[in-house]
Coordinates of C-alpha atoms in Angstrom, one line a residue:
M1 CA 0.0 0.0 0.0
P2 CA 1.5 3.4 -1.0
N3 CA 2.3 5.8 1.8
D4 CA 3.1 8.7 -0.5
L5 CA 0.0 10.1 -2.1
I6 CA -0.6 13.1 -4.4
I7 CA -4.1 14.4 -4.9
R8 CA -4.6 17.1 -7.5
I9 CA -7.8 19.0 -7.5
A10 CA -8.4 21.1 -10.7
G11 CA -11.1 23.2 -12.0
E12 CA -12.2 26.8 -12.6
G13 CA -11.1 29.6 -10.3
G14 CA -14.0 30.4 -8.0
E15 CA -15.2 26.8 -7.8
G16 CA -13.5 26.1 -4.5
V17 CA -10.5 24.4 -6.0
I18 CA -8.0 26.1 -3.7
S19 CA -10.1 25.8 -0.6
S20 CA -10.7 22.1 -1.2
G21 CA -6.9 21.5 -1.3
D22 CA -6.6 23.6 1.9
F23 CA -9.1 21.4 3.7
L24 CA -7.4 18.2 2.6
M25 CA -4.0 19.7 3.8
Q26 CA -5.4 20.6 7.2
A27 CA -7.1 17.2 7.6
A28 CA -3.8 15.5 6.8
A29 CA -1.9 17.7 9.3
R30 CA -4.5 16.9 12.0
L31 CA -4.0 13.2 11.3
G32 CA -0.2 13.6 12.0
V33 CA 1.0 12.9 8.5
E34 CA 3.5 14.9 6.5
V35 CA 2.0 17.3 4.0
V36 CA 3.2 19.7 1.3
T37 CA 0.9 21.7 -1.0
F38 CA 1.3 23.1 -4.5
K39 CA -1.2 25.6 -5.9
T40 CA -1.4 27.6 -9.1
F41 CA -4.2 29.8 -10.3
P42 CA -4.9 32.6 -12.8
S43 CA -4.5 36.3 -12.2
E44 CA -8.2 36.9 -12.7
I45 CA -10.4 37.2 -9.6
K46 CA -12.8 34.6 -10.9
G47 CA -12.5 32.1 -13.7
G48 CA -9.5 30.4 -15.5
Y49 CA -7.8 27.2 -14.7
A50 CA -6.8 26.6 -11.1
L51 CA -5.0 23.7 -9.4
S52 CA -4.5 22.7 -5.8
Q53 CA -2.3 19.7 -5.1
V54 CA -1.8 18.0 -1.8
R55 CA 1.0 15.5 -1.2
V56 CA 0.8 13.5 1.9
S57 CA 3.1 10.8 3.3
E58 CA 4.1 9.0 6.4
E59 CA 7.7 10.1 5.6
P60 CA 9.1 13.6 5.4
I61 CA 8.3 15.3 2.0
L62 CA 10.8 17.5 0.2
S63 CA 8.8 18.7 -2.8
Q64 CA 5.4 18.8 -4.5
G65 CA 6.3 15.6 -6.4
D66 CA 6.3 14.7 -10.1
S67 CA 2.6 14.4 -11.0
F68 CA -0.5 13.0 -9.2
N69 CA -2.0 9.7 -8.2
I70 CA -5.5 11.0 -8.0
L71 CA -7.0 13.7 -10.2
V72 CA -10.2 15.3 -9.1
A73 CA -11.5 17.2 -12.2
F74 CA -14.2 19.8 -11.5
N75 CA -14.7 20.6 -15.2
G76 CA -13.8 19.8 -18.8
E77 CA -10.8 22.2 -18.9
A78 CA -9.3 20.6 -15.8
Y79 CA -9.7 17.2 -17.5
A80 CA -8.2 18.4 -20.8
V81 CA -5.2 20.0 -19.1
N82 CA -4.4 16.9 -17.1
K83 CA -5.5 13.9 -19.2
K84 CA -2.0 13.4 -20.6
S85 CA -0.9 12.5 -17.1
L86 CA -3.7 9.9 -16.6
T87 CA -1.4 6.9 -16.9
P88 CA -2.3 3.4 -16.0
G89 CA -2.8 3.0 -12.3
T90 CA -3.8 6.6 -11.7
V91 CA -7.3 7.7 -10.5
L92 CA -9.8 10.1 -12.1
V93 CA -12.6 11.4 -9.9
Y94 CA -14.9 13.6 -12.1
D95 CA -18.2 15.5 -12.3
Y96 CA -20.5 13.1 -14.1
P97 CA -23.3 13.0 -15.0
G98 CA -24.2 16.7 -14.8
G99 CA -20.8 18.1 -15.5
D100 CA -19.5 19.5 -18.8
F101 CA -17.5 16.6 -20.0
E102 CA -17.3 12.8 -20.3
P103 CA -13.8 11.4 -20.3
E104 CA -12.2 9.4 -23.0
E105 CA -11.1 5.8 -22.6
H106 CA -8.0 5.6 -20.4
P107 CA -6.9 2.0 -20.2
G108 CA -5.7 1.1 -16.7
V109 CA -7.1 4.3 -15.1
H110 CA -9.5 4.0 -12.2
K111 CA -12.5 6.2 -13.0
Y112 CA -15.0 7.3 -10.4
P113 CA -17.9 9.4 -11.8
V114 CA -19.5 11.5 -9.1
P115 CA -22.4 13.9 -10.0
M116 CA -20.9 16.8 -8.0
S117 CA -22.8 19.6 -9.7
K118 CA -26.1 17.6 -9.8
I119 CA -26.0 16.7 -6.1
A120 CA -25.1 20.3 -5.2
K121 CA -27.8 21.8 -7.4
D122 CA -30.7 19.3 -7.2
V123 CA -30.2 17.8 -3.7
L124 CA -28.5 20.5 -1.7
T125 CA -29.9 23.4 -3.8
S126 CA -26.6 25.1 -3.4
Y127 CA -24.3 24.9 -6.4
I128 CA -21.4 26.5 -4.5
S129 CA -21.4 23.3 -2.4
K130 CA -20.0 21.4 -5.4
N131 CA -16.4 21.3 -4.0
M132 CA -17.7 20.0 -0.6
V133 CA -19.5 17.2 -2.4
A134 CA -16.3 16.3 -4.2
L135 CA -14.4 16.4 -0.9
G136 CA -16.9 14.0 0.7
A137 CA -16.5 11.6 -2.2
V138 CA -12.7 11.8 -2.0
A139 CA -12.7 11.3 1.7
E140 CA -14.9 8.2 1.4
L141 CA -12.9 6.7 -1.5
F142 CA -9.5 7.1 0.0
G143 CA -10.1 6.8 3.7
I144 CA -9.6 10.4 4.8
G145 CA -10.8 10.7 8.4
M146 CA -14.2 12.4 8.2
E147 CA -13.9 13.7 11.7
S148 CA -10.6 15.4 10.8
L149 CA -12.0 16.9 7.6
K150 CA -15.1 18.2 9.3
S151 CA -12.9 19.7 12.1
S152 CA -11.1 21.7 9.5
I153 CA -14.3 22.8 7.9
H154 CA -15.7 23.8 11.3
D155 CA -12.7 26.0 12.0
K156 CA -12.9 27.7 8.6
F157 CA -16.6 28.5 8.7
I158 CA -17.6 28.9 12.4
K159 CA -17.0 32.7 12.2
K160 CA -20.0 32.7 9.7
G161 CA -22.1 30.8 12.1
M162 CA -23.1 27.2 12.8
E163 CA -25.6 27.2 10.0
M164 CA -22.8 27.6 7.5
V165 CA -20.9 24.8 9.1
E166 CA -23.8 22.5 9.0
T167 CA -24.5 23.3 5.3
N168 CA -21.0 22.2 4.4
Y169 CA -21.2 19.1 6.6
K170 CA -24.4 18.2 4.7
A171 CA -22.6 18.5 1.4
I172 CA -19.6 16.5 2.6
D173 CA -22.0 13.7 3.8
A174 CA -23.9 13.8 0.5
G175 CA -20.7 13.1 -1.5
A176 CA -19.6 10.4 0.8
D177 CA -23.0 8.8 0.8
Y178 CA -23.1 8.7 -3.0
V179 CA -19.8 6.9 -3.1
R180 CA -20.9 4.3 -0.6
K181 CA -24.1 3.6 -2.5
N182 CA -23.0 3.7 -6.1
L183 CA -19.3 3.1 -6.5
K184 CA -17.0 0.2 -6.0
K185 CA -13.4 1.0 -5.1
T186 CA -10.9 -0.5 -7.6
D187 CA -7.7 1.4 -6.9
P188 CA -5.1 0.7 -4.2
F189 CA -4.7 4.2 -2.9
M190 CA -5.5 5.1 0.7
F191 CA -4.6 8.1 2.9
P192 CA -1.6 7.4 5.2
T193 CA -2.6 6.0 8.5
T194 CA -3.1 8.3 11.4
R195 CA 0.1 8.9 13.3
P196 CA 0.8 10.5 16.7
R197 CA 0.4 14.3 16.4
K198 CA 3.8 15.9 16.0
D199 CA 4.8 19.2 17.6
T200 CA 4.2 21.1 14.4
I201 CA 2.6 24.2 13.1
I202 CA 0.9 24.6 9.8
L203 CA 2.2 27.6 7.9
E204 CA 1.9 29.1 4.4
G205 CA 5.1 30.5 2.9
N206 CA 4.2 34.2 3.3
Q207 CA 2.9 33.5 6.8
A208 CA 6.3 32.1 7.8
V209 CA 8.0 35.2 6.5
A210 CA 5.7 37.4 8.7
L211 CA 6.3 35.3 11.8
G212 CA 10.0 35.3 11.1
A213 CA 10.0 39.1 10.9
L214 CA 8.1 39.4 14.1
T215 CA 10.4 37.0 15.9
A216 CA 13.5 39.0 14.6
G217 CA 12.0 42.1 16.2
C218 CA 10.4 43.8 13.2
R219 CA 8.1 46.5 14.5
F220 CA 7.5 48.5 11.4
F221 CA 6.3 47.2 8.1
S222 CA 5.2 49.3 5.1
C223 CA 4.2 48.1 1.7
Y224 CA 2.1 48.6 -1.4
P225 CA -0.2 45.6 -2.3
I226 CA 1.2 43.4 -5.0
T227 CA 0.7 39.8 -5.9
P228 CA 2.1 37.5 -4.6
A229 CA 3.6 39.4 -1.7
T230 CA 0.4 41.0 -0.3
S231 CA -0.5 38.3 2.2
I232 CA 2.7 39.0 4.1
A233 CA 1.1 42.3 5.0
N234 CA -2.2 40.6 5.8
Y235 CA -0.5 38.3 8.3
L236 CA 1.6 41.1 9.8
T237 CA -1.4 43.4 10.2
E238 CA -2.8 41.0 12.9
L239 CA 0.5 40.1 14.4
M240 CA 1.8 43.6 14.8
L241 CA -1.2 44.6 16.9
Q242 CA 0.0 42.1 19.5
V243 CA 3.4 43.7 19.9
N244 CA 2.6 47.4 19.5
G245 CA 4.1 47.5 16.1
Y246 CA 2.9 49.3 13.0
V247 CA 1.8 48.1 9.5
Y248 CA 1.4 50.9 7.0
Q249 CA 0.0 50.7 3.5
A250 CA 1.7 53.3 1.5
E251 CA 0.6 54.9 -1.8
D252 CA 3.2 53.1 -3.8
E253 CA 6.4 51.1 -3.5
I254 CA 8.6 54.1 -3.5
A255 CA 6.8 55.5 -0.5
S256 CA 6.7 52.2 1.3
I257 CA 10.4 51.7 1.2
G258 CA 10.9 55.4 2.1
N259 CA 8.8 54.8 5.2
C260 CA 11.0 51.9 6.1
V261 CA 14.2 53.8 5.6
G262 CA 12.8 56.5 7.9
A263 CA 11.8 54.0 10.5
S264 CA 15.2 52.3 10.4
F265 CA 16.8 55.8 10.9
A266 CA 14.6 56.1 14.0
G267 CA 16.1 52.9 15.4
V268 CA 13.3 50.4 14.5
K269 CA 13.7 47.1 12.8
T270 CA 11.8 47.4 9.6
M271 CA 10.8 45.4 6.5
T272 CA 8.9 45.8 3.3
A273 CA 7.7 43.2 0.9
T274 CA 7.0 43.4 -2.8
S275 CA 7.4 41.6 -6.1
G276 CA 9.5 42.3 -9.2
P277 CA 7.8 45.5 -10.5
G278 CA 7.9 46.9 -6.9
L279 CA 11.5 46.0 -6.5
D280 CA 12.3 48.0 -9.6
L281 CA 10.6 51.1 -8.0
M282 CA 12.4 50.6 -4.7
S283 CA 15.8 50.4 -6.2
E284 CA 16.7 54.1 -5.8
L285 CA 15.8 54.1 -2.1
I286 CA 17.7 50.9 -1.6
G287 CA 20.7 53.0 -2.6
L288 CA 19.7 55.6 0.0
A289 CA 19.7 52.9 2.7
V290 CA 23.1 51.7 1.5
M291 CA 24.6 55.3 1.5
A292 CA 23.0 56.1 4.9
E293 CA 24.1 52.6 6.2
L294 CA 20.6 51.8 7.6
P295 CA 19.5 48.3 8.3
L296 CA 16.5 47.3 6.1
V297 CA 14.9 44.0 4.9
I298 CA 13.2 43.8 1.6
V299 CA 11.3 40.6 0.8
D300 CA 10.9 40.0 -3.0
V301 CA 8.3 37.4 -3.7
Q302 CA 9.3 36.6 -7.3
R303 CA 6.7 36.1 -10.0
G304 CA 6.8 35.6 -13.8
G305 CA 7.9 38.8 -15.6
P306 CA 9.0 41.1 -17.0
S307 CA 6.5 44.0 -16.6
T308 CA 3.2 42.8 -15.2
G309 CA 4.0 39.3 -16.6
M310 CA 2.2 36.5 -14.7
P311 CA 1.5 37.8 -11.2
T312 CA 0.4 34.5 -9.8
K313 CA 3.0 32.2 -11.4
H314 CA 6.3 30.8 -10.3
D315 CA 9.7 32.2 -11.5
Q316 CA 13.2 32.8 -10.3
S317 CA 14.1 35.7 -12.5
D318 CA 14.7 38.6 -10.1
L319 CA 18.2 37.5 -9.1
F320 CA 20.0 40.0 -11.4
A321 CA 17.6 42.8 -10.2
A322 CA 18.3 42.0 -6.6
C323 CA 22.0 41.9 -7.0
F324 CA 22.5 44.8 -9.4
G325 CA 19.3 46.8 -9.3
S326 CA 20.5 50.1 -8.0
H327 CA 22.7 52.8 -9.4
G328 CA 26.3 53.5 -8.2
D329 CA 28.3 51.1 -6.1
T330 CA 25.7 49.6 -3.8
P331 CA 26.8 46.8 -1.5
K332 CA 23.9 44.8 -0.3
I333 CA 23.1 41.2 0.7
V334 CA 20.8 38.9 -1.2
L335 CA 19.4 35.7 0.4
A336 CA 17.0 33.1 -0.9
S337 CA 14.9 30.5 1.0
S338 CA 13.8 27.1 -0.3
D339 CA 10.8 26.0 1.7
V340 CA 8.3 27.2 4.3
E341 CA 10.4 26.5 7.3
E342 CA 13.4 28.3 5.8
N343 CA 11.2 31.3 5.1
F344 CA 10.8 31.6 8.8
Y345 CA 14.5 31.2 9.7
M346 CA 15.9 33.0 6.7
T347 CA 13.8 36.1 7.4
I348 CA 15.3 36.2 10.9
E349 CA 18.8 35.8 9.3
A350 CA 17.9 38.6 6.9
F351 CA 17.2 40.9 9.9
N352 CA 20.3 39.8 11.7
L353 CA 22.6 40.5 8.7
A354 CA 20.9 43.8 8.1
E355 CA 21.4 44.9 11.7
Q356 CA 25.0 43.6 12.0
Y357 CA 26.2 45.1 8.7
Q358 CA 23.9 48.1 8.6
T359 CA 22.9 47.5 5.0
P360 CA 19.8 46.4 3.0
V361 CA 19.2 42.7 2.8
I362 CA 16.9 41.4 0.0
L363 CA 15.3 38.0 0.7
L364 CA 14.1 36.2 -2.4
T365 CA 11.1 33.8 -2.3
D366 CA 8.7 33.1 -5.1
A367 CA 5.0 32.8 -6.0
S368 CA 4.9 29.0 -5.5
L369 CA 6.6 29.2 -2.1
A370 CA 4.4 32.1 -1.0
I371 CA 1.3 29.9 -1.0
R372 CA 2.9 26.6 -0.3
V373 CA 1.7 25.1 3.0
E374 CA 3.7 22.8 5.2
A375 CA 3.5 21.4 8.7
I376 CA 6.9 22.5 10.1
P377 CA 8.4 21.7 13.5
T378 CA 7.3 24.3 16.1
P379 CA 10.2 26.8 16.4
D380 CA 12.0 26.9 19.7
P381 CA 12.5 30.7 20.5
S382 CA 15.2 29.9 23.0
K383 CA 17.4 28.5 20.1
I384 CA 17.0 31.5 17.9
K385 CA 19.7 34.1 17.8
I386 CA 18.7 37.7 17.4
V387 CA 21.2 40.4 16.4
N388 CA 20.7 44.1 17.1
R389 CA 22.6 47.0 15.5
T390 CA 25.6 48.5 17.2
V391 CA 24.3 51.6 18.8
Y392 CA 26.4 54.6 19.9
Q393 CA 26.9 54.6 23.6
G394 CA 29.2 57.6 24.2
S395 CA 28.2 60.9 25.9
I396 CA 29.1 64.5 25.2
E397 CA 30.1 64.9 28.9
E398 CA 33.1 62.7 28.3
G399 CA 34.2 65.0 25.4
E400 CA 33.6 62.4 22.7
K401 CA 32.3 63.6 19.4
F402 CA 29.9 61.2 17.7
Q403 CA 31.2 60.1 14.3
R404 CA 28.4 58.2 12.7
Y405 CA 30.4 57.0 9.8
K406 CA 33.7 56.5 11.6
V407 CA 36.1 54.4 9.5
T408 CA 36.6 51.1 11.3
E409 CA 38.5 47.9 10.4
S410 CA 35.2 46.0 9.9
G411 CA 33.5 48.9 8.1
V412 CA 30.7 49.0 10.6
S413 CA 30.3 52.1 12.8
P414 CA 28.1 52.6 15.8
I415 CA 24.7 54.0 14.7
G416 CA 23.0 56.9 16.4
V417 CA 19.4 56.8 17.4
P418 CA 17.4 60.0 17.4
G419 CA 16.8 61.3 20.9
T420 CA 20.1 59.9 22.2
F421 CA 22.1 62.8 23.7
G422 CA 25.1 63.5 21.6
A423 CA 24.2 61.1 18.8
A424 CA 22.8 63.6 16.3
Y425 CA 23.9 63.1 12.7
A426 CA 22.7 63.7 9.1
A427 CA 21.5 60.6 7.2
T428 CA 21.3 61.6 3.6
G429 CA 22.1 60.1 0.2
L430 CA 25.0 62.6 -0.2
E431 CA 28.5 61.3 0.1
H432 CA 29.8 62.3 3.5
S433 CA 32.7 62.3 5.9
E434 CA 32.9 60.4 9.2
D435 CA 30.8 63.0 11.0
S436 CA 28.1 62.7 8.3
G437 CA 28.8 66.1 6.8
P438 CA 28.6 66.3 3.0
R439 CA 31.9 65.8 1.3
T440 CA 32.9 65.1 -2.3
N441 CA 36.7 65.3 -2.2
P442 CA 38.4 62.3 -3.7
E443 CA 40.0 61.1 -0.5
T444 CA 36.7 61.0 1.4
R445 CA 34.9 59.4 -1.5
T446 CA 37.4 56.7 -1.8
M447 CA 37.6 56.1 1.9
M448 CA 33.8 55.8 2.3
T449 CA 33.2 53.6 -0.7
E450 CA 35.8 51.2 0.6
K451 CA 34.2 51.3 4.1
R452 CA 30.8 50.4 2.8
W453 CA 32.1 47.5 0.7
R454 CA 34.4 46.3 3.5
K455 CA 31.4 45.5 5.7
I456 CA 30.4 42.6 3.5
A457 CA 33.8 41.7 2.0
N458 CA 34.3 38.8 4.4
L459 CA 30.7 37.7 4.7
E460 CA 31.3 34.2 3.3
N461 CA 33.6 33.5 6.1
E462 CA 31.6 35.2 8.8
W463 CA 28.2 33.7 8.0
K464 CA 27.7 30.1 6.8
P465 CA 26.1 30.8 3.4
V466 CA 25.8 27.3 1.9
E467 CA 24.8 23.7 2.7
R468 CA 26.2 20.7 1.0
E469 CA 24.9 17.1 0.7
G470 CA 25.7 14.0 -1.2
D471 CA 28.8 12.0 -2.1
S472 CA 32.2 13.5 -1.5
D473 CA 33.4 11.9 -4.8
A474 CA 30.4 12.7 -6.9
D475 CA 30.5 12.6 -10.7
V476 CA 27.8 15.3 -11.0
G477 CA 27.3 18.2 -8.7
I478 CA 24.1 20.4 -8.6
I479 CA 24.1 24.0 -7.4
S480 CA 20.6 25.3 -6.9
W481 CA 18.8 28.1 -5.1
G482 CA 15.4 29.1 -3.9
L483 CA 12.4 26.7 -4.2
T484 CA 14.4 24.6 -6.7
Q485 CA 16.5 23.4 -3.8
S486 CA 13.7 21.5 -2.3
V487 CA 13.1 19.7 -5.7
V488 CA 16.8 19.0 -6.1
K489 CA 17.0 17.5 -2.6
E490 CA 14.4 14.9 -3.6
A491 CA 16.1 14.3 -6.9
V492 CA 19.4 13.7 -5.1
Q493 CA 17.8 11.1 -2.9
R494 CA 16.4 9.3 -5.9
L495 CA 19.7 9.4 -7.8
R496 CA 21.7 8.1 -4.9
A497 CA 19.2 5.4 -4.3
K498 CA 19.9 4.3 -7.9
G499 CA 23.7 4.1 -7.1
L500 CA 24.7 7.3 -8.8
K501 CA 27.3 9.5 -7.1
V502 CA 25.7 12.9 -6.8
A503 CA 26.3 15.9 -4.6
A504 CA 24.5 19.2 -4.2
L505 CA 25.4 22.7 -3.0
Y506 CA 22.7 25.0 -1.7
P507 CA 23.7 28.6 -1.5
K508 CA 21.5 30.5 0.9
M509 CA 23.4 33.8 0.2
L510 CA 23.5 34.6 -3.5
W511 CA 25.2 38.0 -3.2
P512 CA 27.9 38.5 -2.4
L513 CA 28.4 35.2 -4.2
P514 CA 30.0 32.6 -2.0
V515 CA 32.9 32.1 -4.4
K516 CA 35.1 30.0 -2.2
A517 CA 32.3 27.5 -1.4
I518 CA 31.3 27.2 -5.1
E519 CA 34.8 26.8 -6.3
S520 CA 35.6 24.2 -3.6
F521 CA 32.4 22.3 -4.4
S522 CA 32.9 22.4 -8.1
A523 CA 36.5 21.1 -7.8
S524 CA 35.1 18.0 -5.9
V525 CA 32.9 17.0 -8.8
N526 CA 33.4 16.4 -12.5
K527 CA 30.4 18.3 -13.9
V528 CA 28.3 21.1 -12.3
L529 CA 24.6 21.5 -13.2
V530 CA 22.7 24.7 -12.2
P531 CA 18.9 24.2 -12.6
E532 CA 16.9 27.5 -12.4
A533 CA 13.4 28.6 -13.1
N534 CA 14.5 31.5 -15.4
Y535 CA 15.5 31.8 -19.1
Q536 CA 19.0 33.3 -18.7
G537 CA 20.4 31.0 -16.1
Q538 CA 21.0 33.9 -13.8
L539 CA 22.9 32.1 -11.0
A540 CA 24.9 30.2 -13.6
E541 CA 25.8 33.5 -15.2
L542 CA 27.0 34.9 -11.8
I543 CA 29.0 31.7 -11.2
S544 CA 30.6 32.0 -14.6
A545 CA 31.4 35.7 -14.1
K546 CA 32.8 35.4 -10.5
T547 CA 34.5 32.0 -10.5
S548 CA 36.5 29.7 -12.8
V549 CA 33.5 27.3 -12.9
K550 CA 31.6 26.9 -16.2
P551 CA 28.4 25.2 -15.1
V552 CA 25.8 23.4 -17.3
K553 CA 22.6 25.4 -17.4
F554 CA 19.2 23.8 -17.1
N555 CA 16.3 26.2 -17.2
V556 CA 12.5 26.2 -17.1
F557 CA 10.5 29.4 -17.5
R558 CA 7.0 28.1 -17.9
G559 CA 5.5 29.6 -14.7
E560 CA 5.7 26.4 -12.7
P561 CA 8.7 25.0 -10.7
F562 CA 10.8 22.0 -11.6
I563 CA 9.6 18.5 -10.7
P564 CA 12.1 16.0 -9.2
A565 CA 11.9 13.7 -12.3
E566 CA 13.2 16.5 -14.5
I567 CA 16.3 16.9 -12.4
V568 CA 16.8 13.2 -12.2
K569 CA 16.7 12.8 -16.0
K570 CA 19.1 15.7 -16.6
V571 CA 21.6 14.4 -14.1
E572 CA 21.4 10.9 -15.6
E573 CA 22.2 12.4 -19.0
L574 CA 25.2 14.2 -17.6
Y575 CA 26.2 11.0 -15.8
E576 CA 26.2 9.1 -19.1
L577 CA 28.2 11.8 -20.8
E578 CA 30.7 11.7 -18.0
K579 CA 31.0 8.0 -18.3
A580 CA 31.5 8.3 -22.0
G581 CA 34.2 10.9 -21.4
V582 CA 32.3 13.7 -23.2

């Protein structure tokens, strides 16, 4: 009996596709099994193809998986998009009779027609209950605990009253009852067995960023709404109220980062969140934060671009913009996280680095990770390190004159907080001397430029920016970043299980590029593969420019992330080439 099950629910946006997946995910988490979700939907408010996929297992899950075991098709478009993946052994649950399609012959596919629309309209007199009828049918077919499923539904709808809860219970029961009376189970798939509840919390990617920011001490957040970053603000709006912090919706992205620069000047840990177009608009004020040496965290939730592009779709194409998107010499730090748990911890690290080095830190996530849901181990606050900026502690009584931009060996100078006696200084975008007064003479310009860059010159040695796994004598090495890392991790497991010698390097800091780690890793393998969800191969280009390594690019730019099978196939190709001496 399989213990790794992927259920894909597909239909039209507005039909409850996404919420159905969320209910399955919550039910799985309540049953103590591992769960990872994958969702994709159109940019339109209603209509268009939407997909919600839930992968559950008794074992830890690293990615969304390759395809599905069970397809729940709400309409003909959902069936048409996915029918090529209906291979022998898979399952199709579909809306029939009463739906808008009748499936073709699929030899070896287990088909379960359930009149979802008909039951919702004719029996329940509520068409919007269609997704709940489907959920009830799925629960009955695959042994999903009805109590757990109803518990999730109760928690979702109780704010609207018990009548709403009961209406959904009735639809769930109707779907399950139809299956019991009319269908005979022919497939082998069952939900993983209930396991002891783990000490976990269920988080969405953007929710983990919000919690990480709050844990790091963020008390001011300003942003302008933009998909797929907006829900970070939604989560923080509730959380900030509990810590006397502030969430401010500005009139645009320029104003929002300006607010954050001001708050940081005032001594407050601060963050903004945006996506590609917003990051473009923020680039000038990122330069201001660099020049004024003010800590600042910018979360860029990447989406398909350029321009408006595909606001709800996955992409990893903002790396160049994050590293180079500001005029002048602008030292900044760029990080990337690979899963929901890392979103939490990497956000804390972003604040720590911003505070320690007094410079902007850009954290890259992406559209798929923003809405991915995982049950992660409950963080232990006692094990989390929080870094605060070095604040000026002198006093005018001792005759000390505050030099905000004092040239130090590390490049970091004590910062003044407004209101602190003797710590007044001017924080502007103008070049300045140590006492913050405007200066443009060549000596000062050279000294201050070197000071700003010196702060992050040794960052690779001071902060562990990479992780490595796999064989020490691997034939093929993979370097990946962002969400692709979670896919590569599963691919590496599969490849090593086949007996191939494979290793992987996972940079968490992308700028400054961890040159030593990349060169050391590359020297330990025969070929280096860099899979990325962008056209140019942006990390591969950085590696080629900054190191002696010439990696093999492997790129997708379709609006969806890699699947593990693609990485496995590509590595096997390289492995064969390596054996052939090519």
